[in-house]
Every structure is written in structure tokens, then in C-alpha cells.
Coordinates of C-alpha atoms and ligand atoms in Angstrom, one line a residue:
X20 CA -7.6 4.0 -17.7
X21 CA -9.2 6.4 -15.0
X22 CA -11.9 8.4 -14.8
X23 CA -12.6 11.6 -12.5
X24 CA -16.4 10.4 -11.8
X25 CA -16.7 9.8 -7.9
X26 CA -20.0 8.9 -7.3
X27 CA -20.1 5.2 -8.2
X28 CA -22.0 3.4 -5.0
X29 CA -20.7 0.0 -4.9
X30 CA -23.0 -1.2 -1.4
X31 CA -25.9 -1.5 -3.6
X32 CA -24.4 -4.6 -5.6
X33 CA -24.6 -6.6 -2.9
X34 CA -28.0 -6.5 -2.7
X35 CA -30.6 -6.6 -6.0
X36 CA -31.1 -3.0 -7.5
X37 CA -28.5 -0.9 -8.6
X38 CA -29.3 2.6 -7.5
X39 CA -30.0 5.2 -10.2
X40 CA -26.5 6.6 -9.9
X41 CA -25.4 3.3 -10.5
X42 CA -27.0 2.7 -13.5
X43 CA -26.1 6.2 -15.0
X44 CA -22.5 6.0 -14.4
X45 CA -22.6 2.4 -15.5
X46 CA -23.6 4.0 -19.2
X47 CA -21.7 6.6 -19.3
X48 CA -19.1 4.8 -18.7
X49 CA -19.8 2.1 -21.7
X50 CA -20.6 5.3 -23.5
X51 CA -17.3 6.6 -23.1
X52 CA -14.7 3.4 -23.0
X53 CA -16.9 1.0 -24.7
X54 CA -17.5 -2.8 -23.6
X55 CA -16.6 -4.7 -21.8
X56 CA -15.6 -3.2 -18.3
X57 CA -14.5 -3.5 -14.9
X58 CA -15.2 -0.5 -12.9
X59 CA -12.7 -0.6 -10.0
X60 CA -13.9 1.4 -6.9
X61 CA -11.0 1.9 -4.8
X62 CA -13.1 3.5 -1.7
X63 CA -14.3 -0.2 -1.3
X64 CA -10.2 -1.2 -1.3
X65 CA -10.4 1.3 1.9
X66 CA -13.6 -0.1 3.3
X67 CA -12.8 -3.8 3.2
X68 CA -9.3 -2.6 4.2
X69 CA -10.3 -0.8 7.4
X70 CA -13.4 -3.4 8.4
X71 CA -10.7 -6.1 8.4
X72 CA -8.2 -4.0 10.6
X73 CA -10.7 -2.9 12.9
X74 CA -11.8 -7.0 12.9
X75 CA -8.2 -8.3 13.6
X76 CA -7.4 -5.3 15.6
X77 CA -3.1 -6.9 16.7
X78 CA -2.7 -8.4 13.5
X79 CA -0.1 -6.6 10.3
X80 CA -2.7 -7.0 7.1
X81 CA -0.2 -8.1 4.0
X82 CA -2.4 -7.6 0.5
X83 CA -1.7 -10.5 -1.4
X84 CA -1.1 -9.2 -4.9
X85 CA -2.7 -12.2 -6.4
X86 CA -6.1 -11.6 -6.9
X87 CA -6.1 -8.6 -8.6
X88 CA -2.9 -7.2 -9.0
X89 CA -3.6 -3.7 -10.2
X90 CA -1.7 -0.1 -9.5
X91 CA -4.1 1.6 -8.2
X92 CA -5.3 -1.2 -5.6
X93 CA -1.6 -1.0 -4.9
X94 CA -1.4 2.9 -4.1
X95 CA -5.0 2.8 -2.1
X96 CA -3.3 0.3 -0.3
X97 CA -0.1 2.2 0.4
X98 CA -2.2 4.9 1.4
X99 CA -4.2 3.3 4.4
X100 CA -0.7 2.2 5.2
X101 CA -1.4 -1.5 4.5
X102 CA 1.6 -4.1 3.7
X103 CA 1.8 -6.6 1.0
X104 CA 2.3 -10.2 0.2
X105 CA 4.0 -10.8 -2.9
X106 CA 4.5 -13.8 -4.6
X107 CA 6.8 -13.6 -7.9
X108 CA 9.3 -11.3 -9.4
X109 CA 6.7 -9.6 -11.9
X110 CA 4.0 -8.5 -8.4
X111 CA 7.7 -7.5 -6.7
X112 CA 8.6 -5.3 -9.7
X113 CA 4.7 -3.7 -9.3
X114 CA 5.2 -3.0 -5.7
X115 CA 8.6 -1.3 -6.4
X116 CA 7.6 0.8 -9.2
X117 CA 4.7 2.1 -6.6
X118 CA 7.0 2.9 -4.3
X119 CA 6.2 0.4 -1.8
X120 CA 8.8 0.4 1.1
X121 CA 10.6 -3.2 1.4
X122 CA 10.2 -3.5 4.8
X123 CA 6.3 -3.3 4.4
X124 CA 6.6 -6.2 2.1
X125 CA 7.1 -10.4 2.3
X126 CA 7.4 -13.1 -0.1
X127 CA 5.4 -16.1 0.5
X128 CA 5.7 -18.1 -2.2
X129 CA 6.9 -21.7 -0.6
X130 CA 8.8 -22.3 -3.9
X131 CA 11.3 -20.1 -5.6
X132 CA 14.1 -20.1 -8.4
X133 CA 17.4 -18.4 -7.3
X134 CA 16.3 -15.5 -9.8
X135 CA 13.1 -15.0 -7.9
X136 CA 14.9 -14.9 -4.2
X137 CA 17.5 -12.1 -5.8
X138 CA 14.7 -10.3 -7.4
X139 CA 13.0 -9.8 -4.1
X140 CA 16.9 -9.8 -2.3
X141 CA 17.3 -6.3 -4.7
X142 CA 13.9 -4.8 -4.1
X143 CA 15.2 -5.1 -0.2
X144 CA 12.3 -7.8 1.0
X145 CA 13.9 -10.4 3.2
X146 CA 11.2 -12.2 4.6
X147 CA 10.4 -15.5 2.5
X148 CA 8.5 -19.0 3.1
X149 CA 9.9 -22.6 2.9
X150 CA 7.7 -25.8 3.4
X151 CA 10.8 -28.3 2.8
X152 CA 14.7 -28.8 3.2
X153 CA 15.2 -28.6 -0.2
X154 CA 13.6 -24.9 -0.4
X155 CA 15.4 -24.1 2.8
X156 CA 19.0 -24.9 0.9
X157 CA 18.5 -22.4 -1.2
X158 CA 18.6 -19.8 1.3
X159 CA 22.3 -21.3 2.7
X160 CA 24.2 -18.5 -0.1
X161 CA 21.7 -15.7 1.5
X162 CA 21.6 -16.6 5.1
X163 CA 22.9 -13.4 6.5
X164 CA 19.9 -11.8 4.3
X165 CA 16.6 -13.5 5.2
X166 CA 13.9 -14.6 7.8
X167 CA 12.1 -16.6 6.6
X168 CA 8.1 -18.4 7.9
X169 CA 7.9 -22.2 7.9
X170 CA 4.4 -23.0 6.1
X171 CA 2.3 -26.0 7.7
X172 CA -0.5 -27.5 5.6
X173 CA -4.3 -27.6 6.8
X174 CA -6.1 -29.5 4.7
X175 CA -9.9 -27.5 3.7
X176 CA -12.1 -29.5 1.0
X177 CA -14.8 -27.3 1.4
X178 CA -12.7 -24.1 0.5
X179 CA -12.9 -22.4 -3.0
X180 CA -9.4 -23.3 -3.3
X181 CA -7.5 -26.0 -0.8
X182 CA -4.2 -24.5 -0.7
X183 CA -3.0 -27.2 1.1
X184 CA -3.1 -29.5 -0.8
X185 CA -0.4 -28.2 -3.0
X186 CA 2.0 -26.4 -0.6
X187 CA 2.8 -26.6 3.8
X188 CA 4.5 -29.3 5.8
X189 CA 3.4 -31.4 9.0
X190 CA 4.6 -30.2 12.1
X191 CA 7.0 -32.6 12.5
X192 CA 8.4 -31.6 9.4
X193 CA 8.5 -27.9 10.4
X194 CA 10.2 -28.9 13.4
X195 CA 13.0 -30.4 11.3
X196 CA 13.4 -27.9 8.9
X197 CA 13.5 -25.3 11.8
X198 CA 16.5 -27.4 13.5
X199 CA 18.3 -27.7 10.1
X200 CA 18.2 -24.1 9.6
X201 CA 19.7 -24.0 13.4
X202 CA 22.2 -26.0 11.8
X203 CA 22.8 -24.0 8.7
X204 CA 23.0 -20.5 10.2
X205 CA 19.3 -19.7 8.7
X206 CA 16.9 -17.7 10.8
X207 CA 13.7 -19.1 10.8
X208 CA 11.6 -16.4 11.8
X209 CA 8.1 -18.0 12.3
X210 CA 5.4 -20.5 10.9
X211 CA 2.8 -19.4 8.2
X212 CA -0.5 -21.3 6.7
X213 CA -3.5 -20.5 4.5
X214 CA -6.5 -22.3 5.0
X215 CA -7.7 -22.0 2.1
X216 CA -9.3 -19.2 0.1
X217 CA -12.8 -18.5 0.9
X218 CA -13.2 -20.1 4.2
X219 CA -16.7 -20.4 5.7
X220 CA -15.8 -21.6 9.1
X221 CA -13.3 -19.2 11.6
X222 CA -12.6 -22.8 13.1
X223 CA -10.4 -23.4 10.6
X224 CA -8.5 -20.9 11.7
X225 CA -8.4 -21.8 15.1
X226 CA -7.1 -25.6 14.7
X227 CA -4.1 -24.2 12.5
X228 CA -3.3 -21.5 15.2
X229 CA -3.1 -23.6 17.9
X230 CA -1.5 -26.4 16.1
X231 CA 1.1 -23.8 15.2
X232 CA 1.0 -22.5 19.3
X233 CA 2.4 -26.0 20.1
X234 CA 4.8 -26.4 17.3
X235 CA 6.3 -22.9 18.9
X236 CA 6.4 -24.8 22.6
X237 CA 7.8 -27.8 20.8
X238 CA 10.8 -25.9 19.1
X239 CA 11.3 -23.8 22.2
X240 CA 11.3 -27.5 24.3
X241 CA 14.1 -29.0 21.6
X242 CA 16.4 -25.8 22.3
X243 CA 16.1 -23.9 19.0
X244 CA 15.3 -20.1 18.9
X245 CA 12.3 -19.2 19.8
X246 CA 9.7 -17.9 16.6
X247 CA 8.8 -14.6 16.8
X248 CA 6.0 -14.7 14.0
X249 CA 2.8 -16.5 13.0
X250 CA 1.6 -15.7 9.4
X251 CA -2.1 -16.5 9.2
X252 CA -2.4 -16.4 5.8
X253 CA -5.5 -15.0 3.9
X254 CA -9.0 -17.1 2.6
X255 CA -11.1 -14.4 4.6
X256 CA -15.1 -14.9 3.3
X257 CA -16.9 -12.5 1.1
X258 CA -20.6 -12.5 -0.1
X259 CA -21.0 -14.4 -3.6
X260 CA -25.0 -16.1 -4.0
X261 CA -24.1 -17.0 -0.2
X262 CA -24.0 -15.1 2.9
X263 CA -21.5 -15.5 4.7
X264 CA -20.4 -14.5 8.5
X265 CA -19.9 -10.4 8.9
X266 CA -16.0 -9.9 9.4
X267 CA -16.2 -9.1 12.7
X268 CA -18.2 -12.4 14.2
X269 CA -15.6 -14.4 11.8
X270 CA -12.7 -13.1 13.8
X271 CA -13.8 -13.3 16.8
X272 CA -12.6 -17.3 17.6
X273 CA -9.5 -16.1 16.0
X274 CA -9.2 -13.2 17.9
X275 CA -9.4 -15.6 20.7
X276 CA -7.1 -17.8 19.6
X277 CA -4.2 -15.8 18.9
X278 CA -4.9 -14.3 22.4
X279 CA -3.2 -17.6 23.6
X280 CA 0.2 -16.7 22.1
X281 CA 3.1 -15.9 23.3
X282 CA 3.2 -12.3 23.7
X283 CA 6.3 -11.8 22.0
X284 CA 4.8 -13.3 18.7
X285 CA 3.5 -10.8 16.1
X286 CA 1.0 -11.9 14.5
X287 CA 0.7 -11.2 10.6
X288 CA -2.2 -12.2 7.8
X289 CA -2.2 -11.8 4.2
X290 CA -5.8 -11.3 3.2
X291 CA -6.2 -11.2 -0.5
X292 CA -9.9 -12.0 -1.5
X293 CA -11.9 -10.2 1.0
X294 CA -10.1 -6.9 0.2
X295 CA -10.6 -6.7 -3.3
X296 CA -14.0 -9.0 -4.3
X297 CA -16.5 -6.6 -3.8
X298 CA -14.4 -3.4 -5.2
X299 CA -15.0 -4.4 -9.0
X300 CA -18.0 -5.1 -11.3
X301 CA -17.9 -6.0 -14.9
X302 CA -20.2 -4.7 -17.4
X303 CA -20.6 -7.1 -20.9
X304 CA -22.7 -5.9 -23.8
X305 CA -24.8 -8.2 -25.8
X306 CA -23.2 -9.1 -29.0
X307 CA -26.0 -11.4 -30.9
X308 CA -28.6 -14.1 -29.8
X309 CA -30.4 -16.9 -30.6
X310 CA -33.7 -19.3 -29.4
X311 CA -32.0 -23.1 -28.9
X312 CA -34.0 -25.9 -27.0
X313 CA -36.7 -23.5 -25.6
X314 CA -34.0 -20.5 -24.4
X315 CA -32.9 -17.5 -25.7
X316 CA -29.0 -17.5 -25.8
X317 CA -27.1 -14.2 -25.2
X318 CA -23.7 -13.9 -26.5
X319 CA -21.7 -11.4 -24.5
X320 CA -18.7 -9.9 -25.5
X321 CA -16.9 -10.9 -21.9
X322 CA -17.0 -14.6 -20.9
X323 CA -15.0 -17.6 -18.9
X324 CA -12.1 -16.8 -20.7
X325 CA -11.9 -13.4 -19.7
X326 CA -13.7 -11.9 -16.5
X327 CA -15.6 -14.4 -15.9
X328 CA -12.7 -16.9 -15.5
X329 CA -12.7 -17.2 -11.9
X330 CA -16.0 -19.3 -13.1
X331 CA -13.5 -22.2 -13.8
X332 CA -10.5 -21.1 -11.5
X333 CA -11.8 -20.4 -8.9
X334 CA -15.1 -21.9 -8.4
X335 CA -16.9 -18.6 -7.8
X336 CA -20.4 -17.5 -8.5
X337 CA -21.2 -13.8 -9.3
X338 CA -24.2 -12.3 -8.6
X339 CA -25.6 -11.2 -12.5
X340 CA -28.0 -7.7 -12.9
X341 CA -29.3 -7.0 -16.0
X342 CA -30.3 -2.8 -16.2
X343 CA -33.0 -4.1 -18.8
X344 CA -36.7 -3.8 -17.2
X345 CA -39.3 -6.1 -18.3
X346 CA -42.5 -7.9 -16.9
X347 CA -42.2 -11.0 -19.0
X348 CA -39.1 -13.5 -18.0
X349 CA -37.6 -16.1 -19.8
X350 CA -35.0 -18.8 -19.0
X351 CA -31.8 -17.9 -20.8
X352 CA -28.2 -18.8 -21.2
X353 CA -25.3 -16.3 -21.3
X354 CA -22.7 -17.0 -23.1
X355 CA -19.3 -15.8 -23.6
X356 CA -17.7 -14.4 -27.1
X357 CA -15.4 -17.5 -28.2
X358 CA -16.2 -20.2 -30.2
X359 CA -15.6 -22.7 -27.6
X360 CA -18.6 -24.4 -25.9
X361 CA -17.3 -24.1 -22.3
X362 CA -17.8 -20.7 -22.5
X363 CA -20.9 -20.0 -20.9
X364 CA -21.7 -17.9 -18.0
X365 CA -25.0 -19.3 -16.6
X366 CA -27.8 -21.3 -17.9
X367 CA -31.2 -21.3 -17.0
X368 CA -31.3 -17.9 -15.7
X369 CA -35.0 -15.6 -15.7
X370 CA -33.9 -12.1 -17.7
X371 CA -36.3 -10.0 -19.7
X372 CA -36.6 -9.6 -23.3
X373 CA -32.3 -8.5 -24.1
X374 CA -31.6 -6.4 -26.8
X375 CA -28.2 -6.3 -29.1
X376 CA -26.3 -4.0 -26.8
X377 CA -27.7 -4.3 -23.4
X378 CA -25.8 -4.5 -20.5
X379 CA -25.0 -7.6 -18.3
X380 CA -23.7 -6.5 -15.0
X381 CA -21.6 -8.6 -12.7
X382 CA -20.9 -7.7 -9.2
X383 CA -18.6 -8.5 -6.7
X384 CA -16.3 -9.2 -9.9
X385 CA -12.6 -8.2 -7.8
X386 CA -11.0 -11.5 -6.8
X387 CA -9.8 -13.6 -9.3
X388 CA -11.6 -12.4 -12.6
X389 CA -9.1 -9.8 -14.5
X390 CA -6.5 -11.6 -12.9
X391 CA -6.9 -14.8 -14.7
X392 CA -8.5 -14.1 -17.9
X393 CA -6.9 -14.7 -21.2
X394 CA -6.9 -13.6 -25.2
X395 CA -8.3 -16.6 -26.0
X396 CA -9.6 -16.3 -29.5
X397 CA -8.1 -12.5 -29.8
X398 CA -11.0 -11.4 -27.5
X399 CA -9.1 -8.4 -25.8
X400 CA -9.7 -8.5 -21.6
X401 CA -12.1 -6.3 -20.6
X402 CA -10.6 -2.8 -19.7
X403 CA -9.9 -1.7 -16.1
X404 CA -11.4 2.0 -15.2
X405 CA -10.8 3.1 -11.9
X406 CA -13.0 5.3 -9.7
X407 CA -12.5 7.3 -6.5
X408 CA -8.8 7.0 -6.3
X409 CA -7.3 9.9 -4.7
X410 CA -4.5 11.0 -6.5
X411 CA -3.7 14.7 -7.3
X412 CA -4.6 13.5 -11.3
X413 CA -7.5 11.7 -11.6
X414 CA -7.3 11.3 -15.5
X415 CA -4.0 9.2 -15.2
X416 CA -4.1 6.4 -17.7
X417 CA -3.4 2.8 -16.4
X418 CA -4.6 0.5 -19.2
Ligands
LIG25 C1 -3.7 -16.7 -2.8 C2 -2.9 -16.4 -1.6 C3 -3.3 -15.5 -0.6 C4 -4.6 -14.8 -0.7 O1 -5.7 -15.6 -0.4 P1 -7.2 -15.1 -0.3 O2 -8.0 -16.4 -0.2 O3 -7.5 -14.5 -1.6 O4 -7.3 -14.2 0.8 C5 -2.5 -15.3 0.5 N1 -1.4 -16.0 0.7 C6 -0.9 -16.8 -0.2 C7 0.4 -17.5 0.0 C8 -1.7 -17.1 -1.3 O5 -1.2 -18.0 -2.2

């Protein structure tokens, strides 16, 4: 669903208060589509957009669909004339029904059914990743089609999610699979990682670039083409509880980095997080409570299987506003609506005195939350309204 209300402020949930506005367009809006929300503020899609362009100023910025795969993050994206990163067949049939050019597009899943690789094939994205010699036979019946990125692996532990540990190859591997593609009339295009999603440290960065700078010399030394691409992936840092480095010092060593490149290499990223994170916040009503061992328990009507699942997934912690004013503190659990005991949101917490009904708001709700939350227990997912999107009809219903 959409609404024409514009004046949503999302700065002022990074820091404690919600403004006034805030706060009245938060209840109107519960007043009008009941709870529990996400409000969806696409002029933070533009902001985080254009802070991370201006911050990697010679790198192509692919949205990975991922994170919160929704239309209207999609056509604010299209609009700042961003590119995606896609992953499956369902976030290449979103992309299409956008009207997202092809070309604009890649598919970086590092492993693919045939149906998948058609699926994209037919949509006209021809770009693809491989991390072993078994993925890169699958591209022999396409060859004449596809480019495809060779993904290394950089191991993070401290990263909300090591994605290497699951996908990317040594070097020496990607040096193989790069001359068995010679072999097999496959055009390997470049090299890709992802350090891992919510990075901290830019040097994390830099080691994978430059390990990636002399896998480029070493295939260039054993005669094969030279690459033309490197694919830095996305993991890019956002403020949870934690500060974390502003964009533009974060890039910096990377900027550096990447400086050392051949010039003919174009230099791509596929930033997922740190473009949407900050653009939602969920609002949960309180559904009943109760005193156990010395705390008042809240029961919410969203919870760790819904918005709040990126609690589990994705080891995230979202700053929690309550709109309820009140002198007197108490520790307190919140709780999620299911019957399972997992499902609480945070324990120990100081809130005032909550009445049935009152709001719990969770900021920087964007990455991973909607995206991963189920109907466990038939507790429908909180519904999506969207804010600031500039189409020519504002009360276009998404769902
Ligand atoms: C999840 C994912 C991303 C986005 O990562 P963020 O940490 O959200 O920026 C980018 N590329 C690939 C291949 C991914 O799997």
C-alpha cells in the first residue's frame, strides 16, 4: 500500500527522539492501516544511494535485491539510474516487471539450476558468477551468451554474515577455472567477492582487492584474456546500537586500492544493506502483558518471526522507541505474538508504564526484516506503506 503523506523525517531515528512530525504521521498511519507497519521512506533509498556514489565516485552501484526486495525500492532505484544485482528467477521477474533494462542488470548467484540461467538468459541479463568447474559447465550450452565474474572467498568472522564461508574459490582455483573456460569457449569476464555483510573494517576490502589485482597479473602472465571487471561485492556498514565509519572515510582505502588497477578494469559493487537499512521502521502495537520474575512482559503483535527476524538471521540489533512518555522506568521484555518462546525481541529493556495499544517503534528496520519474516502461527507480515515515492499516483496499492 501507499500513501500520499511526504513529510515523514527518517534522520531523526538514528538518533533518540522522534520529531513531532514523526510521531504524528507514525499514528496516523496506524490509525489508518492498522498494526503492524513498516513505513518505507524511499527519499532515504535516494540518500543512501547518492552518499555511496558520491563515496565510490568510479565504481557501477548494483542494488542487490536481497535485502528488501520491494517495487518501489526498485523504481527509486531506476530513477537515480542505479543497477541491480539479482540473485534468483523470482527478483529477475521483479526487475522485469519494473522495467528494468537488462543491461543494467547481473546475476551473482554462484549457484544456479539451468531454469534459473534461462530465466535471466530471457529477461536479456548475461552477466553471471561461478566459484567452481562444475558451475562453469553449465554455461558450455550458453557460451556465445554470457560473461561471467569468477568469485574468490575472503573469509570475515567478525561480519554479520561470512559469506565466505558458503560460496568463492582460492585464487589458484580461479586461475583454473579461468583457463578451463579459455578452453571451453567461455568468456570469463572478471573476479567478484563479498566480504561479508556488515563489514566494520574498509581493510577488508583492500586485501580482497589486491589479492584479486594479482590474480589479474597472474592470468595475464599464464596467456589467458585479460579481465576487464572486478565486482566488489556489497557488506557496506550502517548504524545499528554501533557507530560505525561515515561512508566516505570507509571508502577511502578502497578508493585507494582500486586506484592500483589496471585502468582498463571497471570496477562494479553490489551494495545491498547500506542502501536500504535506514529507509524502513516498523511500528508494533501492544497486544496484552503480564508481570513474570520482577518484569512487565509486552506482547507485540510483530515479532522474530516476522520483522524482527533479522534478530535470528541476521544477527542485527534495532534501535527500539517507544512514543509513550513516562518518568518511572521499568525493566521489561518484548515479546513477539506466537506462542513459541524464541520469540522475544529484547529483555531487560527500561520503558515506561505501556498500555494495550501503544506503539513500539523500530528503526533502521530496512535490511533483512520484511524480507525474511514468515506466517508462522497465521500472524500476517506486517504491511509495507510507502512514503515519498515520486510517481505521478501516489495512492498506488502495492500490498
Ligand atoms: C547479500 C548479497 C549482497 C548484499 O550484501 P549487503 O551486505 O547487504 O550489502 C550482495 N551480493 C551478494 C552476492 C549477496 O549475496
Amino acid at each position: 500500500m501507499a500513501s500520499s503523506r511526504s513529510v515523514l523525517n527518517f534522520q531523526s531515528f538514528t538518533s533518540q527522539a522522534l520529531s513531532a512530525d514523526d510521531v504524528q504521521l507514525i499514528e496516523t498511519s496506524v490509525e489508518q492501516f492498522g498494526a503492524p507497519l513498516l513505513m518505507l521512506d524511499c527519499d532515504i533509498i535516494r540518500q543512501q544511494y547518492r552518499a555511496l556514489s558520491n563515496a565510490l565516485p568510479n565504481v557501477t552501484l548494483h542494488f542487490a535485491l536481497k535485502p528488501l526486495p520491494h517495487p518501489a525500492v526498485v523504481r527509486t532505484l531506476l530513477q537515480e539510474g542505479a543497477s541491480f544485482d539479482l540473485a534468483t528467477s523470482g527478483e529477475v521477474e521483479l526487475v522485469a516487471q519494473e522495467g528494468v533494462p537488462a543491461e543494467r542488470t547481473i546475476h551473482t548467484h554462484p549457484i544456479k539450476r539451468d531454469a534459473d540461467i534461462r530465466d535471466a538468459l530471457a529477461y536479456g541479463c548475461h552477466v553471471f558468477v561461478v566459484d567452481n568447474l562444475n558451475e562453469l559447465a553449465k554455461f558450455k550450452a550458453y557460451n556465445d551468451q554470457v560473461e561471467l565474474l569468477v568469485r574468490l572467498s575472503f573469509r570475515n568472522s567478525e561480519a554479520f554474515a561470512d559469506l565466505s564461508k558458503k560460496f568463492g574459490c582460492t585464487p589458484e582455483q580461479a586461475l583454473t577455472i579461468i583457463e578451463t573456460a579459455k578452453e571451453w569457449n567461455i568468456h570469463i569476464k572478471g573476479l567478484s567477492f563479498h566480504v561479508g555483510s556488515q563489514t566494520m573494517n574498509p581493510q577488508k576490502y583492500v586485501e580482497a582487492i589486491n589479492t584479486c589485482r594479482v590474480v589479474m597479473e597472474q592470468a595475464v602472465e599464464r596467456g589467458l584474456p585479460a579481465l576487464s571487471t572486478l565486482d566488489i561485492g556489497g557488506g557496506f556498514p550502517v548504524n545499528y546500537t554501533k557507530q560505525v565509519m561515515p561512508i566516505d572515510q570507509f571508502c577511502v582505502p578502497i578508493n585507494e586500492a582500486l586506484s592500483l588497477l589496471p585502468e582498463t578494469v571497471q570496477v562494479i559493487a553490489e551494495p545491498g544493506r547500506f542502501i536500504v537499512a535506514q529507509s524502513m521502521m516498523s511500528v508494533a502495537s501492544v497486544m496484552g502483558q503480564a508481570e513474570r520474575d520482577g518484569q512487565t512482559w509486552y506482547y507485540l503483535d510483530d515479532g522474530v518471526y516476522g520483522s524482527f527476524s533479522g534478530l535470528i538471521f541476521d544477527d542485527a540489533q534495532y534501535p527500539l522507541v517507544t512514543l509513550k512518555q513516562g518518568d518511572e522506568c521499568a525493566p521489561s521484555v518484548l515479546a513477539g505474538p506466537t506462542c513459541d518462546s524464541i520469540d522475544v525481541i529484547a529483555e531487560n529493556i527500561m520503558l515506561p508504564k505501556l498500555d494495550n495499544g501503544d506503539l513500539i517503534i523500530g528503526r533502521m528496520m530496512g535490511a533483512y526484516t520484511s524480507a525474511t519474516a514468515t506466517d508462522f502461527n497465521f500472524f500476517k507480515r506486517a504491511q509495507t506503506v510507502v512514503f515519498n515515492e515520486q510517481v505521478a499516483n501516489c495512492e498506488r496499492m502495492i500490498g
